[in-house]
Amino acid sequence: MSAGGDFGNPLRKFKLVFLGEQSVGKTSLITRFMYDSFDNTYQATIGIDFLSKTMYLEDRTIRLQLWDTAGQERFRSLIPSYIRDSAAAVVVYDITNVNSFQQTTKWIDDVRTERGSDVIIMLVGNKTDLADKRYEGTMSFKMLFLICCFLIDNCFKRNNCIYFFFPPKG
């Protein structure tokens, strides 16, 4: 993988782009990872936000560059340029919102168009605290799993899975 294979260098950079429809929890995921907090107030991302975090993993140091994209249609034309040199794409959907789930295939197609198979794609089902409202649709999770490689059901509000997604040091 050109964007992130060799760990021989003292500091390797990995770009992760977060994709998905508006209000599915992309910013919440990043906020939980960066600051270990959750904010109940919703504020839409305008265009794109960028954060980075240096992590120390065993014998190597890495810098994760987290690109938080806007889910609104009016910013769609900007997305391919953010995907272009990413090492991984995190496609987030709201488990209670059928449209956000159905749109994951479009986001995955966008990633494949820009990066081919030279990228890791993770599919994250968010808002599991609302599991009683979960959408159980006809599109198979198994099918998406085969497309994406990783499928994670999560609730960043409760912090019940963030360390599976971003393992802590030691």
Short mmCIF file of C-alpha atoms in Angstrom, two decimals:
data_model
loop_
_atom_site.label_atom_id
_atom_site.label_comp_id
_atom_site.label_asym_id
_atom_site.label_seq_id
_atom_site.Cartn_x
_atom_site.Cartn_y
_atom_site.Cartn_z
CA MET A 1 0.00 0.00 0.00
CA SER A 2 1.71 3.18 -1.15
CA ALA A 3 0.10 5.44 1.46
CA GLY A 4 1.36 3.56 4.43
CA GLY A 5 3.32 0.32 4.24
CA ASP A 6 6.88 0.57 5.58
CA PHE A 7 7.28 1.39 9.28
CA GLY A 8 11.07 1.75 9.01
CA ASN A 9 10.97 5.56 9.14
CA PRO A 10 10.87 7.28 12.52
CA LEU A 11 7.53 8.97 11.79
CA ARG A 12 5.05 7.65 9.25
CA LYS A 13 1.94 9.58 8.30
CA PHE A 14 -1.38 7.90 7.57
CA LYS A 15 -4.30 9.83 6.15
CA LEU A 16 -7.75 8.63 7.23
CA VAL A 17 -10.74 10.21 5.51
CA PHE A 18 -14.14 9.98 7.24
CA LEU A 19 -17.11 9.75 4.87
CA GLY A 20 -20.86 9.42 5.20
CA GLU A 21 -24.14 11.28 5.06
CA GLN A 22 -24.85 14.34 7.18
CA SER A 23 -25.27 13.77 10.96
CA VAL A 24 -24.22 10.10 11.06
CA GLY A 25 -21.49 10.75 13.64
CA LYS A 26 -18.22 11.27 11.75
CA THR A 27 -17.23 14.23 13.90
CA SER A 28 -18.32 12.40 17.08
CA LEU A 29 -16.05 9.49 16.20
CA ILE A 30 -13.07 11.81 15.72
CA THR A 31 -13.87 13.85 18.83
CA ARG A 32 -14.06 10.71 20.97
CA PHE A 33 -10.69 9.56 19.67
CA MET A 34 -8.93 12.92 19.95
CA TYR A 35 -10.38 14.26 23.22
CA ASP A 36 -12.22 11.29 24.80
CA SER A 37 -15.40 13.34 24.94
CA PHE A 38 -18.86 13.51 23.41
CA ASP A 39 -20.85 16.65 22.67
CA ASN A 40 -24.65 16.31 22.46
CA THR A 41 -25.03 19.49 20.42
CA TYR A 42 -25.04 18.98 16.68
CA GLN A 43 -23.01 21.29 14.48
CA ALA A 44 -22.61 20.37 10.82
CA THR A 45 -19.10 20.20 9.39
CA ILE A 46 -18.63 22.87 6.72
CA GLY A 47 -16.44 21.60 3.89
CA ILE A 48 -13.75 19.70 5.80
CA ASP A 49 -11.99 19.67 9.16
CA PHE A 50 -8.51 18.32 9.72
CA LEU A 51 -6.87 17.02 12.90
CA SER A 52 -3.74 15.00 13.52
CA LYS A 53 -2.53 12.85 16.37
CA THR A 54 0.85 11.27 16.99
CA MET A 55 0.69 7.74 18.38
CA TYR A 56 3.44 5.56 19.77
CA LEU A 57 2.97 1.90 18.92
CA GLU A 58 5.60 -0.54 20.17
CA ASP A 59 8.70 0.20 18.06
CA ARG A 60 7.26 2.92 15.85
CA THR A 61 5.75 6.37 15.90
CA ILE A 62 2.92 7.24 13.55
CA ARG A 63 0.94 10.36 12.84
CA LEU A 64 -2.70 9.90 11.98
CA GLN A 65 -4.15 12.66 9.83
CA LEU A 66 -7.92 12.65 10.31
CA TRP A 67 -9.98 14.33 7.59
CA ASP A 68 -13.58 14.95 8.68
CA THR A 69 -15.70 15.55 5.58
CA ALA A 70 -19.06 17.28 5.34
CA GLY A 71 -21.97 14.99 4.52
CA GLN A 72 -24.10 17.60 2.78
CA GLU A 73 -24.64 17.24 -0.95
CA ARG A 74 -23.35 20.75 -1.68
CA PHE A 75 -19.83 19.70 -0.63
CA ARG A 76 -19.80 16.47 -2.66
CA SER A 77 -17.56 17.81 -5.43
CA LEU A 78 -14.73 18.35 -2.91
CA ILE A 79 -14.68 14.78 -1.59
CA PRO A 80 -12.65 13.03 -4.34
CA SER A 81 -9.65 15.29 -3.75
CA TYR A 82 -9.65 14.34 -0.05
CA ILE A 83 -9.90 10.62 -0.81
CA ARG A 84 -7.12 10.69 -3.39
CA ASP A 85 -4.07 10.06 -1.17
CA SER A 86 -5.73 8.41 1.82
CA ALA A 87 -4.43 5.23 3.45
CA ALA A 88 -7.88 4.40 4.83
CA ALA A 89 -11.48 5.47 4.41
CA VAL A 90 -13.93 5.25 7.29
CA VAL A 91 -17.49 5.13 5.97
CA VAL A 92 -19.92 5.95 8.79
CA TYR A 93 -23.68 5.43 8.83
CA ASP A 94 -26.44 5.86 11.41
CA ILE A 95 -27.99 2.48 12.30
CA THR A 96 -31.41 4.15 12.64
CA ASN A 97 -31.31 5.91 9.27
CA VAL A 98 -32.01 3.70 6.26
CA ASN A 99 -30.81 6.32 3.76
CA SER A 100 -27.44 6.71 5.47
CA PHE A 101 -26.98 2.94 5.28
CA GLN A 102 -28.05 2.71 1.64
CA GLN A 103 -25.66 5.53 0.72
CA THR A 104 -22.65 3.60 2.08
CA THR A 105 -22.30 1.81 -1.25
CA LYS A 106 -22.00 5.16 -3.01
CA TRP A 107 -19.31 6.31 -0.57
CA ILE A 108 -17.45 3.02 -1.01
CA ASP A 109 -17.68 3.38 -4.81
CA ASP A 110 -16.25 6.91 -4.52
CA VAL A 111 -13.29 5.55 -2.57
CA ARG A 112 -12.71 2.70 -5.03
CA THR A 113 -12.89 5.14 -7.96
CA GLU A 114 -10.15 7.32 -6.47
CA ARG A 115 -7.95 4.68 -4.79
CA GLY A 116 -8.78 1.33 -6.39
CA SER A 117 -7.91 -1.52 -4.05
CA ASP A 118 -4.93 0.36 -2.58
CA VAL A 119 -6.89 1.53 0.47
CA ILE A 120 -8.43 0.09 3.61
CA ILE A 121 -12.16 0.72 3.94
CA MET A 122 -13.92 0.45 7.30
CA LEU A 123 -17.70 0.55 7.59
CA VAL A 124 -18.88 1.91 10.95
CA GLY A 125 -22.49 1.61 12.11
CA ASN A 126 -22.94 4.36 14.68
CA LYS A 127 -25.54 5.30 17.32
CA THR A 128 -25.96 1.84 18.84
CA ASP A 129 -27.38 3.56 21.91
CA LEU A 130 -30.51 3.83 19.74
CA ALA A 131 -30.53 0.10 18.91
CA ASP A 132 -34.29 -0.15 19.54
CA LYS A 133 -34.69 2.05 16.44
CA ARG A 134 -32.19 0.07 14.34
CA TYR A 135 -33.00 -0.30 10.67
CA GLU A 136 -32.87 -3.92 9.51
CA GLY A 137 -32.89 -3.63 5.76
CA THR A 138 -32.75 -5.87 2.77
CA MET A 139 -29.18 -4.96 1.89
CA SER A 140 -26.97 -7.56 3.48
CA PHE A 141 -24.41 -6.55 6.08
CA LYS A 142 -22.47 -9.60 4.91
CA MET A 143 -22.32 -8.14 1.39
CA LEU A 144 -20.99 -4.83 2.69
CA PHE A 145 -18.53 -6.66 4.91
CA LEU A 146 -17.12 -8.44 1.86
CA ILE A 147 -16.78 -5.11 0.07
CA CYS A 148 -15.23 -3.25 2.98
CA CYS A 149 -13.16 -5.71 4.97
CA PHE A 150 -14.10 -4.15 8.34
CA LEU A 151 -17.54 -3.61 9.86
CA ILE A 152 -17.90 -2.01 13.27
CA ASP A 153 -21.14 -1.35 15.16
CA ASN A 154 -20.51 1.46 17.58
CA CYS A 155 -21.76 4.21 19.82
CA PHE A 156 -19.21 6.96 20.28
CA LYS A 157 -21.58 8.67 22.68
CA ARG A 158 -21.05 5.85 25.21
CA ASN A 159 -17.44 5.13 24.18
CA ASN A 160 -18.16 1.39 24.01
CA CYS A 161 -15.93 0.54 21.08
CA ILE A 162 -13.54 3.40 20.38
CA TYR A 163 -10.51 1.42 21.57
CA PHE A 164 -11.24 -1.39 19.14
CA PHE A 165 -11.28 1.21 16.43
CA PHE A 166 -8.24 3.11 17.75
CA PRO A 167 -6.27 0.84 20.15
CA PRO A 168 -4.62 2.63 23.10
CA LYS A 169 -0.91 2.49 23.78
CA GLY A 170 0.24 -0.40 25.98
#
